[in-house]
């Protein structure tokens, strides 16, 4: 099946949303499932993680202790074909404390995703950068 740009964008956004909601809910296995088995991520101050075992160990350490939300916006698919896509998104991380919700960080994700046999997309690589 030949994919249109709209198909690719929707698939990429769906994967980013699945990752973000699982991350904020503390569903580590669901976060890891958004990556290819040999996929990885780079997160400043936390490290580089490759493969499902490494990713699972890292994300399990980051399960939320308080309500949190990663607001991922302005996703722009910069390159795509039927098999691979690259995208850049802005992210704002909010954490709920005693005084209410507060911005903890602002940054950007640079993602490379590959399509799977079911027409979905999974991360090959995710890199975060933060604005300090």
mmCIF file of C-alpha atoms in Angstrom:
data_model
loop_
_atom_site.group_PDB
_atom_site.id
_atom_site.type_symbol
_atom_site.label_atom_id
_atom_site.label_comp_id
_atom_site.label_asym_id
_atom_site.label_seq_id
_atom_site.Cartn_x
_atom_site.Cartn_y
_atom_site.Cartn_z
ATOM 1 C CA UNK A 1 0.000 0.000 0.000
ATOM 2 C CA UNK A 2 1.344 3.397 -0.986
ATOM 3 C CA UNK A 3 1.239 5.825 1.945
ATOM 4 C CA UNK A 4 0.420 9.495 1.614
ATOM 5 C CA UNK A 5 2.074 12.209 3.672
ATOM 6 C CA UNK A 6 -1.148 12.450 5.699
ATOM 7 C CA UNK A 7 -1.021 8.696 6.459
ATOM 8 C CA UNK A 8 2.573 8.965 7.649
ATOM 9 C CA UNK A 9 1.926 12.068 9.767
ATOM 10 C CA UNK A 10 -1.084 10.468 11.433
ATOM 11 C CA UNK A 11 0.879 7.290 12.170
ATOM 12 C CA UNK A 12 3.845 9.205 13.582
ATOM 13 C CA UNK A 13 1.588 11.373 15.759
ATOM 14 C CA UNK A 14 -0.272 8.290 17.020
ATOM 15 C CA UNK A 15 3.015 6.692 18.113
ATOM 16 C CA UNK A 16 4.165 9.878 19.836
ATOM 17 C CA UNK A 17 0.814 10.113 21.659
ATOM 18 C CA UNK A 18 0.933 6.437 22.722
ATOM 19 C CA UNK A 19 4.483 6.923 24.059
ATOM 20 C CA UNK A 20 3.600 10.145 25.902
ATOM 21 C CA UNK A 21 0.430 8.857 27.544
ATOM 22 C CA UNK A 22 2.115 5.600 28.612
ATOM 23 C CA UNK A 23 5.077 7.582 29.998
ATOM 24 C CA UNK A 24 2.837 9.892 32.021
ATOM 25 C CA UNK A 25 0.749 6.943 33.280
ATOM 26 C CA UNK A 26 3.828 4.950 34.318
ATOM 27 C CA UNK A 27 3.096 2.061 31.917
ATOM 28 C CA UNK A 28 6.696 1.095 31.237
ATOM 29 C CA UNK A 29 5.973 -1.922 29.023
ATOM 30 C CA UNK A 30 3.702 0.212 26.830
ATOM 31 C CA UNK A 31 6.435 2.871 26.507
ATOM 32 C CA UNK A 32 8.965 0.214 25.472
ATOM 33 C CA UNK A 33 6.491 -1.240 22.949
ATOM 34 C CA UNK A 34 6.634 2.044 20.989
ATOM 35 C CA UNK A 35 10.291 1.244 20.147
ATOM 36 C CA UNK A 36 11.740 -1.313 17.759
ATOM 37 C CA UNK A 37 13.577 -4.110 19.643
ATOM 38 C CA UNK A 38 16.907 -2.483 18.727
ATOM 39 C CA UNK A 39 15.579 1.068 19.107
ATOM 40 C CA UNK A 40 17.002 3.605 21.474
ATOM 41 C CA UNK A 41 16.857 7.058 22.984
ATOM 42 C CA UNK A 42 19.174 9.817 24.187
ATOM 43 C CA UNK A 43 17.985 11.958 27.079
ATOM 44 C CA UNK A 44 20.251 14.729 28.399
ATOM 45 C CA UNK A 45 21.344 14.181 31.974
ATOM 46 C CA UNK A 46 19.898 10.659 32.032
ATOM 47 C CA UNK A 47 21.810 8.803 29.351
ATOM 48 C CA UNK A 48 21.640 6.781 26.159
ATOM 49 C CA UNK A 49 19.615 3.587 26.121
ATOM 50 C CA UNK A 50 19.552 0.915 23.397
ATOM 51 C CA UNK A 51 17.257 -2.097 23.033
ATOM 52 C CA UNK A 52 14.142 -3.178 24.905
ATOM 53 C CA UNK A 53 15.922 -4.446 28.047
ATOM 54 C CA UNK A 54 17.936 -1.264 28.461
ATOM 55 C CA UNK A 55 14.888 0.911 27.719
ATOM 56 C CA UNK A 56 12.698 -1.055 30.159
ATOM 57 C CA UNK A 57 15.241 -0.669 32.984
ATOM 58 C CA UNK A 58 15.569 3.079 32.354
ATOM 59 C CA UNK A 59 11.867 3.884 32.007
ATOM 60 C CA UNK A 60 11.003 1.778 35.073
ATOM 61 C CA UNK A 61 13.224 4.133 37.125
ATOM 62 C CA UNK A 62 11.285 7.130 35.801
ATOM 63 C CA UNK A 63 7.768 5.958 36.644
ATOM 64 C CA UNK A 64 5.941 9.018 37.979
ATOM 65 C CA UNK A 65 5.544 9.545 41.708
ATOM 66 C CA UNK A 66 3.186 12.503 41.178
ATOM 67 C CA UNK A 67 0.812 13.454 38.356
ATOM 68 C CA UNK A 68 2.725 14.617 35.286
ATOM 69 C CA UNK A 69 2.095 15.504 31.658
ATOM 70 C CA UNK A 70 4.387 15.765 28.668
ATOM 71 C CA UNK A 71 2.703 18.140 26.206
ATOM 72 C CA UNK A 72 4.080 17.306 22.768
ATOM 73 C CA UNK A 73 3.204 19.941 20.162
ATOM 74 C CA UNK A 74 4.260 21.283 16.772
ATOM 75 C CA UNK A 75 5.155 17.838 15.417
ATOM 76 C CA UNK A 76 6.621 18.299 11.949
ATOM 77 C CA UNK A 77 7.432 15.273 9.798
ATOM 78 C CA UNK A 78 10.537 16.445 7.956
ATOM 79 C CA UNK A 79 11.253 13.386 5.809
ATOM 80 C CA UNK A 80 9.273 10.289 4.972
ATOM 81 C CA UNK A 81 8.746 7.322 2.737
ATOM 82 C CA UNK A 82 6.726 4.123 3.139
ATOM 83 C CA UNK A 83 9.310 2.670 5.560
ATOM 84 C CA UNK A 84 10.835 5.503 7.562
ATOM 85 C CA UNK A 85 10.013 8.977 8.815
ATOM 86 C CA UNK A 86 11.819 11.674 10.744
ATOM 87 C CA UNK A 87 9.986 14.196 12.884
ATOM 88 C CA UNK A 88 10.718 17.102 15.198
ATOM 89 C CA UNK A 89 8.354 18.004 18.063
ATOM 90 C CA UNK A 90 8.388 20.511 20.891
ATOM 91 C CA UNK A 91 7.754 19.236 24.416
ATOM 92 C CA UNK A 92 6.704 20.934 27.653
ATOM 93 C CA UNK A 93 6.871 18.839 30.825
ATOM 94 C CA UNK A 94 4.407 19.708 33.616
ATOM 95 C CA UNK A 95 4.466 18.293 37.141
ATOM 96 C CA UNK A 96 1.710 18.675 39.718
ATOM 97 C CA UNK A 97 2.922 19.810 43.104
ATOM 98 C CA UNK A 98 1.319 21.218 46.234
ATOM 99 C CA UNK A 99 0.836 24.603 44.538
ATOM 100 C CA UNK A 100 -0.636 23.074 41.347
ATOM 101 C CA UNK A 101 0.822 22.387 37.928
ATOM 102 C CA UNK A 102 4.217 23.856 37.064
ATOM 103 C CA UNK A 103 6.469 23.770 34.002
ATOM 104 C CA UNK A 104 9.543 21.651 34.754
ATOM 105 C CA UNK A 105 11.254 21.782 31.371
ATOM 106 C CA UNK A 106 10.898 22.783 27.752
ATOM 107 C CA UNK A 107 12.612 20.968 24.937
ATOM 108 C CA UNK A 108 12.466 19.221 21.618
ATOM 109 C CA UNK A 109 12.309 15.633 20.393
ATOM 110 C CA UNK A 110 14.034 14.530 17.200
ATOM 111 C CA UNK A 111 12.649 11.152 16.148
ATOM 112 C CA UNK A 112 13.344 8.531 13.546
ATOM 113 C CA UNK A 113 10.543 6.003 13.165
ATOM 114 C CA UNK A 114 10.068 2.937 10.975
ATOM 115 C CA UNK A 115 6.799 1.451 9.856
ATOM 116 C CA UNK A 116 5.880 -2.044 10.996
ATOM 117 C CA UNK A 117 3.977 -4.833 9.255
ATOM 118 C CA UNK A 118 0.653 -3.626 10.713
ATOM 119 C CA UNK A 119 0.954 -0.148 9.196
ATOM 120 C CA UNK A 120 1.928 1.405 12.517
ATOM 121 C CA UNK A 121 5.139 3.214 13.396
ATOM 122 C CA UNK A 122 7.730 2.602 16.106
ATOM 123 C CA UNK A 123 10.771 4.558 17.208
ATOM 124 C CA UNK A 124 14.174 3.579 15.863
ATOM 125 C CA UNK A 125 15.696 6.501 17.719
ATOM 126 C CA UNK A 126 14.439 9.331 19.915
ATOM 127 C CA UNK A 127 16.702 12.196 21.004
ATOM 128 C CA UNK A 128 15.649 14.899 23.436
ATOM 129 C CA UNK A 129 17.199 18.313 23.875
ATOM 130 C CA UNK A 130 16.190 20.740 26.590
ATOM 131 C CA UNK A 131 16.108 24.541 26.648
ATOM 132 C CA UNK A 132 17.707 25.747 29.862
#
